[in-house]
Amino acid sequence: MLKTPVIVLNMKTYTESTGKNALDIAKMMDKVSIETGINMAVSVQSIDIKECSDNISIPVFAEHIDPIKPGSHTGWILPEAVKSVGAVGSLINHSEHRLNLADIDFCISRAKELDLDQIVCSNNILTSKAIATLSPNFLAVEPPELIGGDISVTTANPDIVSGSVNAVKDIDDDVKVLCGAGVKNGVDVARAIELGSVGVLLASGIIKSKNKEKIIRDLISEL
Ligand code: G3P
């Protein structure tokens, strides 16, 4: 299982983090993680999983899996397929790729069957509670309105982080909570940990920056 505290970089579908660019950033995360001993992971488009997992040692996640078993599902992402090319887990229900509750449940079950980690995203405390009842190993709370913005969730809405941590703990103490949206620097990461989360899920803070390695190092500077 993903070790914590952890910094998870979600590459999304930015040009700057697709294909060869995804691999370059993944290698940077890998290098800094090995050098500092801080846990890091990357979440990449399914098309980039193999190249990244073949070339780095930190965990590689799929950005999405679909609620299916092998069979006739043209164009969908089969959990077995992401595992076979080296993913150790998947994001599920990211705000940019939402699923209904029944499908989230099915994806979590399929991932568990295949021994894939599950980082299930939630948009508020109520959704965090609903997801906690499904017992994924990780839940990531990210208010959609702060995603891609300049203000970190830990500053703009710290209560959603601590509120999710407390609510989840009451339902299933084994579910670890991450937080994300607008996370940009070491102070944001330190605050995320203070609020009770086990790490952050971030994207644009690294991907859109000119000096990515500097940002990666800054993110872990307060840990
Ligand atoms: O999955 C991470 C994410 O949605 C947060 O994005 O750009 O606000 O770090 P960003």
mmCIF file of C-alpha atoms and ligand atoms in Angstrom:
data_model
loop_
_atom_site.group_PDB
_atom_site.id
_atom_site.type_symbol
_atom_site.label_atom_id
_atom_site.label_comp_id
_atom_site.label_asym_id
_atom_site.label_seq_id
_atom_site.Cartn_x
_atom_site.Cartn_y
_atom_site.Cartn_z
ATOM 1 C CA MET A 1 0.000 0.000 0.000
ATOM 2 C CA LEU A 2 1.037 3.577 -0.704
ATOM 3 C CA LYS A 3 3.274 4.792 2.144
ATOM 4 C CA THR A 4 2.400 8.027 3.927
ATOM 5 C CA PRO A 5 2.868 10.949 4.313
ATOM 6 C CA VAL A 6 2.795 11.210 0.555
ATOM 7 C CA ILE A 7 2.766 13.720 -2.270
ATOM 8 C CA VAL A 8 0.690 12.423 -5.195
ATOM 9 C CA LEU A 9 1.034 14.244 -8.495
ATOM 10 C CA ASN A 10 -1.961 13.870 -10.798
ATOM 11 C CA MET A 11 -0.756 14.547 -14.362
ATOM 12 C CA LYS A 12 -4.321 14.976 -15.752
ATOM 13 C CA THR A 13 -4.344 15.681 -19.525
ATOM 14 C CA TYR A 14 -2.129 18.746 -19.690
ATOM 15 C CA THR A 15 0.153 18.855 -22.742
ATOM 16 C CA GLU A 16 2.978 19.525 -20.307
ATOM 17 C CA SER A 17 2.347 16.157 -18.635
ATOM 18 C CA THR A 18 1.382 13.875 -21.509
ATOM 19 C CA GLY A 19 3.601 11.223 -23.129
ATOM 20 C CA LYS A 20 7.309 12.057 -22.966
ATOM 21 C CA ASN A 21 6.528 15.053 -20.753
ATOM 22 C CA ALA A 22 4.778 12.777 -18.228
ATOM 23 C CA LEU A 23 7.841 10.570 -18.107
ATOM 24 C CA ASP A 24 10.183 13.541 -17.612
ATOM 25 C CA ILE A 25 8.136 14.831 -14.649
ATOM 26 C CA ALA A 26 7.751 11.313 -13.211
ATOM 27 C CA LYS A 27 11.538 10.893 -13.335
ATOM 28 C CA MET A 28 11.965 14.201 -11.492
ATOM 29 C CA MET A 29 9.566 13.060 -8.736
ATOM 30 C CA ASP A 30 11.369 9.724 -8.580
ATOM 31 C CA LYS A 31 14.780 11.385 -8.251
ATOM 32 C CA VAL A 32 13.680 13.751 -5.465
ATOM 33 C CA SER A 33 11.832 10.965 -3.641
ATOM 34 C CA ILE A 34 14.862 8.659 -3.698
ATOM 35 C CA GLU A 35 17.191 11.456 -2.654
ATOM 36 C CA THR A 36 15.065 12.709 0.258
ATOM 37 C CA GLY A 37 13.250 9.556 1.324
ATOM 38 C CA ILE A 38 9.890 11.376 1.104
ATOM 39 C CA ASN A 39 7.056 9.252 -0.316
ATOM 40 C CA MET A 40 5.798 10.375 -3.702
ATOM 41 C CA ALA A 41 3.577 8.861 -6.370
ATOM 42 C CA VAL A 42 2.332 9.860 -9.800
ATOM 43 C CA SER A 43 -1.043 9.383 -11.400
ATOM 44 C CA VAL A 44 -0.879 9.309 -15.195
ATOM 45 C CA GLN A 45 -3.103 8.783 -18.227
ATOM 46 C CA SER A 46 -3.555 5.066 -18.909
ATOM 47 C CA ILE A 47 -1.537 5.435 -22.116
ATOM 48 C CA ASP A 48 1.488 6.627 -20.085
ATOM 49 C CA ILE A 49 1.419 4.008 -17.307
ATOM 50 C CA LYS A 50 3.773 1.504 -18.901
ATOM 51 C CA GLU A 51 6.504 3.942 -19.879
ATOM 52 C CA CYS A 52 6.450 5.527 -16.414
ATOM 53 C CA SER A 53 6.269 2.296 -14.417
ATOM 54 C CA ASP A 54 9.122 0.780 -16.462
ATOM 55 C CA ASN A 55 11.372 3.743 -15.747
ATOM 56 C CA ILE A 56 10.712 4.938 -12.198
ATOM 57 C CA SER A 57 10.611 3.299 -8.785
ATOM 58 C CA ILE A 58 7.881 5.363 -7.092
ATOM 59 C CA PRO A 59 4.270 4.119 -7.342
ATOM 60 C CA VAL A 60 2.383 4.793 -10.567
ATOM 61 C CA PHE A 61 -1.400 5.189 -10.434
ATOM 62 C CA ALA A 62 -3.982 5.240 -13.198
ATOM 63 C CA GLU A 63 -6.041 8.433 -13.345
ATOM 64 C CA HIS A 64 -9.207 6.409 -13.776
ATOM 65 C CA ILE A 65 -10.605 2.905 -14.033
ATOM 66 C CA ASP A 66 -14.062 1.998 -15.227
ATOM 67 C CA PRO A 67 -16.556 -0.176 -13.309
ATOM 68 C CA ILE A 68 -16.210 -3.201 -15.576
ATOM 69 C CA LYS A 69 -15.021 -6.795 -15.744
ATOM 70 C CA PRO A 70 -13.202 -8.155 -18.805
ATOM 71 C CA GLY A 71 -15.582 -8.437 -21.747
ATOM 72 C CA SER A 72 -17.278 -6.246 -24.303
ATOM 73 C CA HIS A 73 -16.811 -2.629 -23.142
ATOM 74 C CA THR A 74 -15.306 -0.752 -26.082
ATOM 75 C CA GLY A 75 -13.204 2.248 -25.105
ATOM 76 C CA TRP A 76 -13.466 1.737 -21.351
ATOM 77 C CA ILE A 77 -10.528 1.328 -18.968
ATOM 78 C CA LEU A 78 -10.293 -2.181 -17.562
ATOM 79 C CA PRO A 79 -8.769 -2.429 -14.057
ATOM 80 C CA GLU A 80 -6.831 -5.562 -15.124
ATOM 81 C CA ALA A 81 -5.297 -3.591 -18.008
ATOM 82 C CA VAL A 82 -3.866 -0.802 -15.848
ATOM 83 C CA LYS A 83 -2.450 -3.397 -13.465
ATOM 84 C CA SER A 84 -0.862 -5.387 -16.277
ATOM 85 C CA VAL A 85 1.166 -2.366 -17.431
ATOM 86 C CA GLY A 86 2.438 -1.535 -13.952
ATOM 87 C CA ALA A 87 -0.123 0.608 -12.116
ATOM 88 C CA VAL A 88 -0.286 -0.139 -8.392
ATOM 89 C CA GLY A 89 -3.557 1.713 -7.920
ATOM 90 C CA SER A 90 -6.013 4.156 -9.397
ATOM 91 C CA LEU A 91 -7.778 7.406 -8.717
ATOM 92 C CA ILE A 92 -11.511 6.799 -8.675
ATOM 93 C CA ASN A 93 -14.240 9.427 -9.061
ATOM 94 C CA HIS A 94 -11.967 12.422 -9.653
ATOM 95 C CA SER A 95 -14.028 15.636 -9.918
ATOM 96 C CA GLU A 96 -13.119 15.740 -13.594
ATOM 97 C CA HIS A 97 -14.320 12.162 -14.131
ATOM 98 C CA ARG A 98 -17.166 11.514 -11.730
ATOM 99 C CA LEU A 99 -18.965 8.217 -11.208
ATOM 100 C CA ASN A 100 -22.210 7.440 -9.418
ATOM 101 C CA LEU A 101 -22.090 5.795 -5.985
ATOM 102 C CA ALA A 102 -22.842 2.306 -7.287
ATOM 103 C CA ASP A 103 -20.036 2.617 -9.838
ATOM 104 C CA ILE A 104 -17.620 3.927 -7.199
ATOM 105 C CA ASP A 105 -18.484 0.886 -5.074
ATOM 106 C CA PHE A 106 -17.882 -1.450 -8.016
ATOM 107 C CA CYS A 107 -14.552 0.193 -8.903
ATOM 108 C CA ILE A 108 -13.373 -0.085 -5.283
ATOM 109 C CA SER A 109 -14.344 -3.782 -5.180
ATOM 110 C CA ARG A 110 -12.642 -4.488 -8.519
ATOM 111 C CA ALA A 111 -9.481 -2.675 -7.370
ATOM 112 C CA LYS A 112 -9.461 -4.636 -4.103
ATOM 113 C CA GLU A 113 -9.862 -7.930 -6.000
ATOM 114 C CA LEU A 114 -6.780 -6.996 -8.041
ATOM 115 C CA ASP A 115 -4.806 -5.627 -5.096
ATOM 116 C CA LEU A 116 -4.775 -2.117 -6.554
ATOM 117 C CA ASP A 117 -4.770 0.872 -4.174
ATOM 118 C CA GLN A 118 -7.826 3.060 -4.399
ATOM 119 C CA ILE A 119 -7.683 6.866 -4.036
ATOM 120 C CA VAL A 120 -11.336 7.841 -4.170
ATOM 121 C CA CYS A 121 -12.053 11.540 -4.606
ATOM 122 C CA SER A 122 -14.742 13.450 -2.773
ATOM 123 C CA ASN A 123 -16.020 17.003 -3.229
ATOM 124 C CA ASN A 124 -17.338 17.731 0.270
ATOM 125 C CA ILE A 125 -17.732 16.287 3.773
ATOM 126 C CA LEU A 126 -21.055 14.603 3.010
ATOM 127 C CA THR A 127 -19.566 12.825 -0.002
ATOM 128 C CA SER A 128 -16.516 11.926 2.098
ATOM 129 C CA LYS A 129 -18.880 10.195 4.557
ATOM 130 C CA ALA A 130 -20.657 8.286 1.808
ATOM 131 C CA ILE A 131 -17.351 7.154 0.314
ATOM 132 C CA ALA A 132 -15.945 6.137 3.713
ATOM 133 C CA THR A 133 -18.766 3.607 4.069
ATOM 134 C CA LEU A 134 -17.294 1.844 1.015
ATOM 135 C CA SER A 135 -13.907 1.487 2.795
ATOM 136 C CA PRO A 136 -11.411 2.441 0.096
ATOM 137 C CA ASN A 137 -7.843 2.584 1.396
ATOM 138 C CA PHE A 138 -7.552 6.316 0.526
ATOM 139 C CA LEU A 139 -9.995 9.166 0.130
ATOM 140 C CA ALA A 140 -8.922 12.501 -1.376
ATOM 141 C CA VAL A 141 -11.080 15.506 -0.578
ATOM 142 C CA GLU A 142 -10.895 18.252 -3.216
ATOM 143 C CA PRO A 143 -13.404 21.122 -3.442
ATOM 144 C CA PRO A 144 -13.970 21.451 -7.225
ATOM 145 C CA GLU A 145 -14.108 25.252 -7.135
ATOM 146 C CA LEU A 146 -10.517 25.397 -5.843
ATOM 147 C CA ILE A 147 -9.048 22.905 -8.334
ATOM 148 C CA GLY A 148 -6.536 24.553 -10.643
ATOM 149 C CA GLY A 149 -6.698 27.791 -8.640
ATOM 150 C CA ASP A 150 -4.117 29.777 -6.732
ATOM 151 C CA ILE A 151 -5.423 29.336 -3.199
ATOM 152 C CA SER A 152 -4.834 26.038 -1.470
ATOM 153 C CA VAL A 153 -7.732 24.136 0.064
ATOM 154 C CA THR A 154 -5.741 24.222 3.294
ATOM 155 C CA THR A 155 -6.086 28.031 3.355
ATOM 156 C CA ALA A 156 -9.403 28.579 1.571
ATOM 157 C CA ASN A 157 -11.357 25.768 3.235
ATOM 158 C CA PRO A 158 -9.366 24.016 5.985
ATOM 159 C CA ASP A 159 -12.633 22.829 7.578
ATOM 160 C CA ILE A 160 -13.405 20.576 4.624
ATOM 161 C CA VAL A 161 -10.114 18.765 5.275
ATOM 162 C CA SER A 162 -10.405 18.415 9.059
ATOM 163 C CA GLY A 163 -14.160 17.774 8.717
ATOM 164 C CA SER A 164 -13.551 14.945 6.246
ATOM 165 C CA VAL A 165 -10.765 13.495 8.405
ATOM 166 C CA ASN A 166 -13.036 13.425 11.474
ATOM 167 C CA ALA A 167 -16.108 12.169 9.636
ATOM 168 C CA VAL A 168 -14.163 9.406 7.924
ATOM 169 C CA LYS A 169 -12.498 8.359 11.185
ATOM 170 C CA ASP A 170 -15.927 7.852 12.781
ATOM 171 C CA ILE A 171 -17.034 5.603 9.918
ATOM 172 C CA ASP A 172 -13.885 3.633 9.085
ATOM 173 C CA ASP A 173 -10.638 4.415 10.835
ATOM 174 C CA ASP A 174 -8.665 2.484 8.208
ATOM 175 C CA VAL A 175 -9.512 4.944 5.420
ATOM 176 C CA LYS A 176 -6.655 7.439 5.066
ATOM 177 C CA VAL A 177 -7.507 10.947 3.931
ATOM 178 C CA LEU A 178 -5.559 13.043 1.423
ATOM 179 C CA CYS A 179 -6.511 16.546 0.371
ATOM 180 C CA GLY A 180 -6.010 18.598 -2.744
ATOM 181 C CA ALA A 181 -6.908 21.655 -4.850
ATOM 182 C CA GLY A 182 -4.646 24.646 -5.243
ATOM 183 C CA VAL A 183 -1.755 23.072 -3.309
ATOM 184 C CA LYS A 184 1.424 24.864 -4.367
ATOM 185 C CA ASN A 185 4.140 24.865 -1.696
ATOM 186 C CA GLY A 186 5.645 23.396 1.435
ATOM 187 C CA VAL A 187 3.478 25.478 3.759
ATOM 188 C CA ASP A 188 0.333 24.071 2.096
ATOM 189 C CA VAL A 189 1.631 20.516 2.532
ATOM 190 C CA ALA A 190 2.576 21.090 6.181
ATOM 191 C CA ARG A 191 -0.882 22.550 6.841
ATOM 192 C CA ALA A 192 -2.505 19.549 5.139
ATOM 193 C CA ILE A 193 -0.721 17.249 7.580
ATOM 194 C CA GLU A 194 -1.633 19.463 10.570
ATOM 195 C CA LEU A 195 -5.279 19.219 9.528
ATOM 196 C CA GLY A 196 -5.064 15.436 9.853
ATOM 197 C CA SER A 197 -4.572 14.350 6.265
ATOM 198 C CA VAL A 198 -1.804 11.942 5.256
ATOM 199 C CA GLY A 199 -0.701 13.951 2.250
ATOM 200 C CA VAL A 200 -1.758 15.857 -0.820
ATOM 201 C CA LEU A 201 -2.971 15.267 -4.341
ATOM 202 C CA LEU A 202 -1.912 18.065 -6.668
ATOM 203 C CA ALA A 203 -1.497 18.918 -10.326
ATOM 204 C CA SER A 204 -1.130 22.464 -11.680
ATOM 205 C CA GLY A 205 1.250 23.638 -8.936
ATOM 206 C CA ILE A 206 3.924 21.408 -10.468
ATOM 207 C CA ILE A 207 2.746 20.884 -14.027
ATOM 208 C CA LYS A 208 2.190 24.554 -14.875
ATOM 209 C CA SER A 209 5.376 25.786 -13.218
ATOM 210 C CA LYS A 210 8.489 26.732 -15.189
ATOM 211 C CA ASN A 211 10.870 25.177 -12.682
ATOM 212 C CA LYS A 212 9.155 21.920 -11.746
ATOM 213 C CA GLU A 213 11.977 20.436 -9.737
ATOM 214 C CA LYS A 214 12.186 23.566 -7.573
ATOM 215 C CA ILE A 215 8.463 23.278 -6.799
ATOM 216 C CA ILE A 216 8.755 19.555 -6.003
ATOM 217 C CA ARG A 217 11.570 20.303 -3.553
ATOM 218 C CA ASP A 218 9.660 23.203 -2.017
ATOM 219 C CA LEU A 219 6.564 21.031 -1.501
ATOM 220 C CA ILE A 220 8.483 18.723 0.816
ATOM 221 C CA SER A 221 10.549 21.423 2.492
ATOM 222 C CA GLU A 222 8.442 21.522 5.667
ATOM 223 C CA LEU A 223 8.035 17.778 6.120
HETATM 224 O O1 G3P B 1 -6.126 15.693 -8.591
HETATM 225 C C1 G3P B 1 -5.516 16.860 -8.177
HETATM 226 C C2 G3P B 1 -6.309 18.033 -8.448
HETATM 227 O O2 G3P B 1 -7.578 17.933 -8.914
HETATM 228 C C3 G3P B 1 -5.893 19.309 -7.876
HETATM 229 O O3 G3P B 1 -5.510 20.061 -8.970
HETATM 230 O O4 G3P B 1 -4.320 21.807 -10.105
HETATM 231 O O5 G3P B 1 -5.568 22.305 -8.025
HETATM 232 O O6 G3P B 1 -3.469 20.985 -7.899
HETATM 233 P P1 G3P B 1 -4.671 21.359 -8.727
#
